[in-house]
């Protein structure tokens, strides 16, 4: 029999509510994004306030889009981590309240693993090597010995944060489209390239020095389109290099990119070329399932539930630095 899971995801600037059934049908997947305003960054407390204000309405909207009553829900899932503490606590508290009120089981889900699993579902992939590039993460992840293991990651700021802060310092407008998408549009206006530091350390990456150098060069008067193009070319080449090395090592036959930065055409082009060179299949997800969203958390909640995972309310405290490799992958053989 099909079971239905509702989920609250609010690990960072986005609040997501999703409803998914155990056949993999996404019945609702709604997102509200906290917008701090031009030139400003995300203050976790303010984002959390946005999520707390919007969550009741978004749950109602999602139930009505799915055409169902709360009483028809079988399972409540939420993002337990990783993410920003104040934001995560909104999804955890909301999920606990729903689970107790509906008298249904609750499951706290690892955010990164959820990105991988929705990618496997939507991209129809068996066992992909995953590049997860978002506002809060930059990791190369692959399934090995019953866990999702991190093969490479940023040593300082995430790639999306690097793009966001650069755009913010340049006073670029991200009120309609995400900052990374605004940078992508600008970058398309220039083929020129200025040198920026290229920082790959073994399998790991560093973006903070590049960010500082890019801001400095822009302030010296180099055209913004050229700076956007140079920044993209540099950071995308870095993540492609690390992904390629992980692919050569793991010998996977599929590559998936996910996370908001993964919607960038230039990054997808680089990854696609690299993947083809290795005779593997490349998949970039459509935006609603590539960015932080509720459906991915709901789907992983269902996979865990169907495979016997049980969680007590006492074990639902948020884990800000929740590592994917700490999750036993009981739903895969
Ligand atoms: P996420 O954390 O997965 O929700 O993704 C948000 C991040 O993706 C932010 O850093 C955005 O600036 C970035 N982003 C969104 N669209 C694009 C794009 N087209 N190119 C590059 N980065 C993007
Ligand atoms: Mg994410």
CSV table of C-alpha atoms and ligand atoms in Angstrom, one decimal:
chain,number,residue,atom,x,y,z
A,1,UNK,CA,0.0,0.0,0.0
A,2,UNK,CA,1.2,3.5,-0.8
A,3,UNK,CA,2.2,5.7,2.1
A,4,UNK,CA,2.2,9.5,2.1
A,5,UNK,CA,4.8,11.7,3.8
A,6,UNK,CA,4.7,15.4,4.5
A,7,UNK,CA,7.9,17.2,5.1
A,8,UNK,CA,9.2,20.5,6.4
A,9,UNK,CA,12.6,21.6,5.1
A,10,UNK,CA,14.1,24.9,6.3
A,11,UNK,CA,17.9,24.3,6.6
A,12,UNK,CA,18.9,27.7,5.2
A,13,UNK,CA,17.2,30.6,3.4
A,14,UNK,CA,14.4,28.5,1.8
A,15,UNK,CA,11.4,27.1,3.5
A,16,UNK,CA,10.0,24.0,1.7
A,17,UNK,CA,6.9,21.9,2.3
A,18,UNK,CA,6.6,18.7,0.2
A,19,UNK,CA,4.2,15.8,0.0
A,20,UNK,CA,5.4,12.6,-1.7
A,21,UNK,CA,4.0,9.1,-1.9
A,22,UNK,CA,5.9,5.9,-1.6
A,23,UNK,CA,5.5,5.3,-5.4
A,24,UNK,CA,7.7,8.4,-5.9
A,25,UNK,CA,4.9,10.7,-7.0
A,26,UNK,CA,5.5,14.3,-5.9
A,27,UNK,CA,2.0,15.6,-4.9
A,28,UNK,CA,3.2,19.0,-3.7
A,29,UNK,CA,6.5,20.8,-3.5
A,30,UNK,CA,6.3,24.4,-2.4
A,31,UNK,CA,9.1,26.8,-1.6
A,32,UNK,CA,9.3,30.3,0.0
A,33,UNK,CA,12.6,32.0,0.0
A,34,UNK,CA,13.8,34.5,2.6
A,35,UNK,CA,15.2,37.6,0.7
A,36,UNK,CA,17.5,39.8,2.9
A,37,UNK,CA,17.6,42.6,0.3
A,38,UNK,CA,20.2,44.0,-2.1
A,39,UNK,CA,23.7,44.2,-0.5
A,40,UNK,CA,22.7,42.1,2.6
A,41,UNK,CA,23.5,38.6,3.6
A,42,UNK,CA,21.3,35.9,5.3
A,43,UNK,CA,21.1,36.4,9.0
A,44,UNK,CA,20.0,33.0,10.3
A,45,UNK,CA,17.7,34.4,13.0
A,46,UNK,CA,15.9,36.6,10.4
A,47,UNK,CA,15.6,33.6,8.0
A,48,UNK,CA,14.2,31.5,10.8
A,49,UNK,CA,11.6,34.2,11.6
A,50,UNK,CA,10.5,34.2,7.9
A,51,UNK,CA,10.1,30.4,8.0
A,52,UNK,CA,8.2,30.4,11.3
A,53,UNK,CA,5.8,33.0,9.9
A,54,UNK,CA,5.3,31.2,6.6
A,55,UNK,CA,5.2,27.6,7.6
A,56,UNK,CA,1.5,27.3,8.6
A,57,UNK,CA,0.3,28.8,5.3
A,58,UNK,CA,2.7,26.7,3.2
A,59,UNK,CA,1.5,23.5,4.9
A,60,UNK,CA,-2.1,24.5,4.1
A,61,UNK,CA,-1.2,25.3,0.5
A,62,UNK,CA,0.6,22.0,0.0
A,63,UNK,CA,-2.2,19.9,1.4
A,64,UNK,CA,-4.7,21.7,-0.9
A,65,UNK,CA,-2.4,21.3,-3.9
A,66,UNK,CA,-2.1,17.6,-3.1
A,67,UNK,CA,-5.9,17.5,-2.7
A,68,UNK,CA,-5.8,15.9,0.7
A,69,UNK,CA,-6.5,16.4,4.4
A,70,UNK,CA,-3.8,16.3,7.1
A,71,UNK,CA,-5.4,13.1,8.4
A,72,UNK,CA,-4.4,11.3,5.2
A,73,UNK,CA,-0.7,11.7,6.0
A,74,UNK,CA,1.2,8.6,7.2
A,75,UNK,CA,4.6,10.0,8.0
A,76,UNK,CA,6.2,13.3,9.0
A,77,UNK,CA,9.8,14.0,7.9
A,78,UNK,CA,12.0,17.0,8.4
A,79,UNK,CA,15.6,18.1,7.7
A,80,UNK,CA,17.6,17.3,10.9
A,81,UNK,CA,20.8,18.8,9.4
A,82,UNK,CA,23.1,20.0,8.1
A,83,UNK,CA,22.1,23.6,8.1
A,84,UNK,CA,21.8,26.8,10.0
A,85,UNK,CA,20.7,26.1,13.6
A,86,UNK,CA,17.9,28.7,14.0
A,87,UNK,CA,16.4,27.7,10.6
A,88,UNK,CA,16.6,23.9,11.3
A,89,UNK,CA,14.9,24.4,14.6
A,90,UNK,CA,11.8,25.7,12.8
A,91,UNK,CA,11.4,22.6,10.6
A,92,UNK,CA,12.1,20.3,13.6
A,93,UNK,CA,9.6,22.0,15.9
A,94,UNK,CA,7.0,22.1,13.2
A,95,UNK,CA,7.5,18.4,12.4
A,96,UNK,CA,7.3,17.4,16.0
A,97,UNK,CA,4.1,19.3,16.4
A,98,UNK,CA,2.6,17.7,13.3
A,99,UNK,CA,3.7,14.2,14.3
A,100,UNK,CA,2.3,14.4,17.8
A,101,UNK,CA,-0.9,16.1,16.6
A,102,UNK,CA,-1.5,13.5,13.8
A,103,UNK,CA,-0.1,10.7,15.9
A,104,UNK,CA,2.2,9.6,13.1
A,105,UNK,CA,5.9,8.5,13.0
A,106,UNK,CA,8.6,11.2,12.6
A,107,UNK,CA,11.9,10.9,10.7
A,108,UNK,CA,14.8,13.4,10.7
A,109,UNK,CA,16.6,13.3,7.5
A,110,UNK,CA,20.2,14.2,6.4
A,111,UNK,CA,19.9,17.0,3.8
A,112,UNK,CA,22.8,15.9,1.6
A,113,UNK,CA,21.7,12.3,1.4
A,114,UNK,CA,18.2,13.6,0.4
A,115,UNK,CA,19.7,15.6,-2.5
A,116,UNK,CA,21.4,12.4,-3.7
A,117,UNK,CA,18.2,10.3,-3.4
A,118,UNK,CA,15.9,12.7,-5.2
A,119,UNK,CA,18.6,12.8,-7.9
A,120,UNK,CA,18.5,9.0,-8.2
A,121,UNK,CA,14.7,9.1,-8.4
A,122,UNK,CA,14.2,12.0,-10.8
A,123,UNK,CA,17.3,11.4,-12.9
A,124,UNK,CA,16.6,7.6,-13.0
A,125,UNK,CA,20.1,6.9,-11.8
A,126,UNK,CA,21.4,3.7,-10.3
A,127,UNK,CA,24.6,4.7,-8.5
A,128,UNK,CA,25.8,8.2,-9.4
A,129,UNK,CA,28.9,10.1,-8.3
A,130,UNK,CA,27.3,13.3,-7.0
A,131,UNK,CA,28.6,16.9,-7.1
A,132,UNK,CA,26.5,18.8,-4.6
A,133,UNK,CA,27.1,22.5,-5.0
A,134,UNK,CA,24.8,24.9,-3.1
A,135,UNK,CA,24.7,28.0,-0.9
A,136,UNK,CA,25.7,25.9,2.1
A,137,UNK,CA,27.7,23.0,0.7
A,138,UNK,CA,30.3,21.9,-1.8
A,139,UNK,CA,30.9,18.2,-1.7
A,140,UNK,CA,31.7,15.3,-4.0
A,141,UNK,CA,29.7,12.3,-2.7
A,142,UNK,CA,29.6,8.7,-3.7
A,143,UNK,CA,28.1,5.5,-2.3
A,144,UNK,CA,30.8,3.1,-1.0
A,145,UNK,CA,30.6,0.3,1.5
A,146,UNK,CA,27.0,1.0,2.7
A,147,UNK,CA,27.4,4.8,3.2
A,148,UNK,CA,27.4,8.0,1.2
A,149,UNK,CA,31.0,9.1,1.6
A,150,UNK,CA,32.5,12.5,1.0
A,151,UNK,CA,35.4,12.3,-1.5
A,152,UNK,CA,36.1,16.0,-1.6
A,153,UNK,CA,34.7,19.2,-0.2
A,154,UNK,CA,35.4,22.8,0.6
A,155,UNK,CA,37.8,23.7,3.3
A,156,UNK,CA,36.2,27.1,3.9
A,157,UNK,CA,33.2,28.7,2.3
A,158,UNK,CA,30.8,26.9,-0.1
A,159,UNK,CA,30.9,27.7,-3.8
A,160,UNK,CA,27.4,29.2,-3.7
A,161,UNK,CA,28.4,31.5,-0.9
A,162,UNK,CA,31.4,32.6,-2.9
A,163,UNK,CA,29.1,33.6,-5.8
A,164,UNK,CA,26.5,35.2,-3.4
A,165,UNK,CA,29.0,37.3,-1.5
A,166,UNK,CA,30.8,38.4,-4.7
A,167,UNK,CA,27.4,39.5,-6.2
A,168,UNK,CA,26.4,41.2,-3.0
A,169,UNK,CA,29.7,43.2,-2.8
A,170,UNK,CA,29.1,44.3,-6.5
A,171,UNK,CA,25.5,45.3,-5.4
A,172,UNK,CA,24.0,43.0,-8.0
A,173,UNK,CA,20.2,42.5,-7.8
A,174,UNK,CA,19.1,39.1,-6.5
A,175,UNK,CA,15.5,40.1,-5.7
A,176,UNK,CA,14.0,38.2,-8.7
A,177,UNK,CA,16.5,35.5,-9.6
A,178,UNK,CA,19.2,33.9,-7.3
A,179,UNK,CA,22.6,35.7,-7.2
A,180,UNK,CA,24.3,32.8,-8.9
A,181,UNK,CA,21.8,33.1,-11.8
A,182,UNK,CA,22.4,36.9,-12.0
A,183,UNK,CA,26.2,36.2,-12.2
A,184,UNK,CA,25.6,33.6,-14.9
A,185,UNK,CA,23.6,36.1,-17.0
A,186,UNK,CA,26.4,38.7,-16.6
A,187,UNK,CA,29.1,36.2,-17.4
A,188,UNK,CA,27.4,35.4,-20.7
A,189,UNK,CA,28.2,39.0,-21.8
A,190,UNK,CA,32.0,38.5,-21.7
A,191,UNK,CA,34.5,36.0,-23.1
A,192,UNK,CA,37.5,37.8,-21.4
A,193,UNK,CA,39.2,36.2,-18.5
A,194,UNK,CA,41.4,37.6,-15.7
A,195,UNK,CA,43.6,35.4,-13.6
A,196,UNK,CA,42.2,34.4,-10.2
A,197,UNK,CA,43.7,32.0,-7.7
A,198,UNK,CA,42.9,28.4,-8.5
A,199,UNK,CA,42.8,26.5,-5.2
A,200,UNK,CA,42.5,22.7,-5.2
A,201,UNK,CA,44.2,20.9,-2.4
A,202,UNK,CA,44.2,17.2,-3.0
A,203,UNK,CA,40.5,16.4,-3.3
A,204,UNK,CA,39.5,19.5,-1.4
A,205,UNK,CA,38.7,23.0,-2.4
A,206,UNK,CA,39.0,26.5,-1.1
A,207,UNK,CA,37.0,29.5,-2.3
A,208,UNK,CA,37.6,32.3,0.2
A,209,UNK,CA,40.9,33.5,-1.3
A,210,UNK,CA,39.3,33.6,-4.8
A,211,UNK,CA,36.4,35.6,-3.4
A,212,UNK,CA,38.8,38.2,-1.9
A,213,UNK,CA,40.9,38.4,-5.1
A,214,UNK,CA,37.7,38.8,-7.3
A,215,UNK,CA,36.4,41.6,-5.2
A,216,UNK,CA,39.8,43.3,-5.2
A,217,UNK,CA,40.1,43.1,-9.0
A,218,UNK,CA,36.5,44.3,-9.6
A,219,UNK,CA,37.3,47.3,-7.3
A,220,UNK,CA,40.4,48.0,-9.5
A,221,UNK,CA,37.9,48.7,-12.3
A,222,UNK,CA,37.8,45.4,-14.3
A,223,UNK,CA,34.5,45.2,-16.1
A,224,UNK,CA,31.8,43.3,-14.1
A,225,UNK,CA,30.9,40.9,-16.9
A,226,UNK,CA,34.6,39.9,-17.2
A,227,UNK,CA,34.8,39.4,-13.5
A,228,UNK,CA,31.7,37.2,-13.4
A,229,UNK,CA,33.0,35.2,-16.3
A,230,UNK,CA,36.4,34.7,-14.7
A,231,UNK,CA,34.9,33.8,-11.4
A,232,UNK,CA,32.6,31.2,-12.9
A,233,UNK,CA,35.4,29.7,-15.1
A,234,UNK,CA,37.7,29.4,-12.1
A,235,UNK,CA,35.4,27.9,-9.5
A,236,UNK,CA,33.6,25.6,-12.0
A,237,UNK,CA,36.9,24.3,-13.3
A,238,UNK,CA,38.0,23.5,-9.7
A,239,UNK,CA,34.8,21.5,-8.9
A,240,UNK,CA,35.0,19.7,-12.2
A,241,UNK,CA,38.6,18.7,-11.6
A,242,UNK,CA,37.8,17.2,-8.2
A,243,UNK,CA,34.7,15.5,-9.6
A,244,UNK,CA,36.8,14.0,-12.4
A,245,UNK,CA,39.3,12.6,-10.0
A,246,UNK,CA,36.6,11.1,-7.8
A,247,UNK,CA,35.1,9.6,-11.0
A,248,UNK,CA,38.4,8.1,-12.1
A,249,UNK,CA,38.8,6.6,-8.6
A,250,UNK,CA,35.3,5.2,-8.0
A,251,UNK,CA,34.7,4.2,-11.6
A,252,UNK,CA,31.0,5.1,-11.4
A,253,UNK,CA,29.2,5.2,-14.7
A,254,UNK,CA,26.9,8.1,-13.8
A,255,UNK,CA,27.5,11.7,-12.6
A,256,UNK,CA,24.8,13.8,-11.0
A,257,UNK,CA,25.0,17.5,-10.2
A,258,UNK,CA,22.6,18.9,-7.6
A,259,UNK,CA,22.2,22.0,-5.4
A,260,UNK,CA,21.3,25.5,-6.6
A,261,UNK,CA,24.7,26.1,-8.3
A,262,UNK,CA,24.1,22.9,-10.3
A,263,UNK,CA,21.5,24.7,-12.3
A,264,UNK,CA,24.2,26.8,-14.0
A,265,UNK,CA,24.5,26.1,-17.7
A,266,UNK,CA,28.3,26.7,-17.9
A,267,UNK,CA,29.0,24.3,-15.0
A,268,UNK,CA,26.7,21.6,-16.6
A,269,UNK,CA,28.6,22.1,-19.9
A,270,UNK,CA,32.0,21.5,-18.2
A,271,UNK,CA,30.7,18.5,-16.2
A,272,UNK,CA,29.0,17.0,-19.3
A,273,UNK,CA,32.2,17.2,-21.3
A,274,UNK,CA,34.3,15.7,-18.6
A,275,UNK,CA,31.8,12.9,-18.0
A,276,UNK,CA,31.6,12.1,-21.7
A,277,UNK,CA,35.4,11.7,-21.7
A,278,UNK,CA,35.0,8.9,-19.1
A,279,UNK,CA,32.2,7.2,-21.0
A,280,UNK,CA,29.7,8.0,-18.2
A,281,UNK,CA,26.2,9.4,-18.2
A,282,UNK,CA,25.7,13.0,-16.9
A,283,UNK,CA,22.5,14.3,-15.4
A,284,UNK,CA,21.6,17.8,-14.2
A,285,UNK,CA,18.3,18.0,-12.3
A,286,UNK,CA,15.6,20.5,-13.2
A,287,UNK,CA,15.6,23.5,-10.7
A,288,UNK,CA,12.7,22.5,-8.4
A,289,UNK,CA,14.3,19.3,-7.5
A,290,UNK,CA,18.0,20.5,-7.7
A,291,UNK,CA,17.6,23.3,-5.1
A,292,UNK,CA,16.6,22.8,-1.5
A,293,UNK,CA,13.1,21.5,-1.5
A,294,UNK,CA,10.6,19.5,0.6
A,295,UNK,CA,10.0,16.7,-1.8
A,296,UNK,CA,13.6,15.4,-1.5
A,297,UNK,CA,13.4,15.2,2.3
A,298,UNK,CA,9.9,13.5,2.0
A,299,UNK,CA,11.2,10.9,-0.4
A,300,UNK,CA,14.2,10.0,1.8
A,301,UNK,CA,11.9,9.9,4.8
A,302,UNK,CA,9.8,7.3,2.9
A,303,UNK,CA,12.8,5.2,1.9
A,304,UNK,CA,14.0,5.1,5.6
A,305,UNK,CA,10.5,4.4,6.9
A,306,UNK,CA,9.9,1.6,4.5
A,307,UNK,CA,13.2,0.0,5.5
A,308,UNK,CA,12.4,0.0,9.2
A,309,UNK,CA,14.0,3.2,10.5
A,310,UNK,CA,12.3,4.4,13.6
A,311,UNK,CA,12.9,7.6,15.5
A,312,UNK,CA,11.8,8.7,18.9
A,313,UNK,CA,10.8,12.4,19.4
A,314,UNK,CA,13.7,12.6,21.9
A,315,UNK,CA,16.1,11.8,19.0
A,316,UNK,CA,14.9,14.6,16.8
A,317,UNK,CA,17.2,17.4,18.0
A,318,UNK,CA,18.8,19.2,15.1
A,319,UNK,CA,22.4,18.4,14.1
A,320,UNK,CA,24.0,21.5,12.4
A,321,UNK,CA,27.0,19.6,11.1
A,322,UNK,CA,25.2,16.4,10.1
A,323,UNK,CA,27.6,14.4,8.0
A,324,UNK,CA,26.2,12.2,5.2
A,325,UNK,CA,28.6,9.3,6.0
A,326,UNK,CA,27.1,9.0,9.5
A,327,UNK,CA,23.8,7.7,8.0
A,328,UNK,CA,23.5,4.0,7.6
A,329,UNK,CA,22.1,3.5,4.1
A,330,UNK,CA,19.6,0.8,5.0
A,331,UNK,CA,17.5,1.3,1.8
A,332,UNK,CA,20.3,0.3,-0.6
A,333,UNK,CA,21.9,-3.1,-0.8
B,1,LIG,P1,20.6,25.8,-2.6
B,1,LIG,O1,21.5,26.2,-1.4
B,1,LIG,O2,20.8,24.5,-3.1
B,1,LIG,O3,19.2,26.1,-2.4
B,1,LIG,O4,21.1,26.8,-3.8
B,1,LIG,C1,21.3,28.2,-3.6
B,1,LIG,C2,22.6,28.6,-4.2
B,1,LIG,O5,22.6,28.4,-5.6
B,1,LIG,C3,22.9,30.1,-4.0
B,1,LIG,O6,24.2,30.3,-3.7
B,1,LIG,C4,22.6,30.7,-5.4
B,1,LIG,O7,23.3,31.9,-5.7
B,1,LIG,C5,23.0,29.5,-6.3
B,1,LIG,N1,22.5,29.5,-7.7
B,1,LIG,C6,21.2,29.5,-8.0
B,1,LIG,N2,21.1,29.6,-9.4
B,1,LIG,C7,22.3,29.6,-9.9
B,1,LIG,C8,22.9,29.6,-11.2
B,1,LIG,N3,22.1,29.6,-12.3
B,1,LIG,N4,24.2,29.6,-11.3
B,1,LIG,C9,25.0,29.5,-10.2
B,1,LIG,N5,24.6,29.5,-9.0
B,1,LIG,C10,23.2,29.5,-8.8
B,2,LIG,MG1,20.8,21.9,-0.2
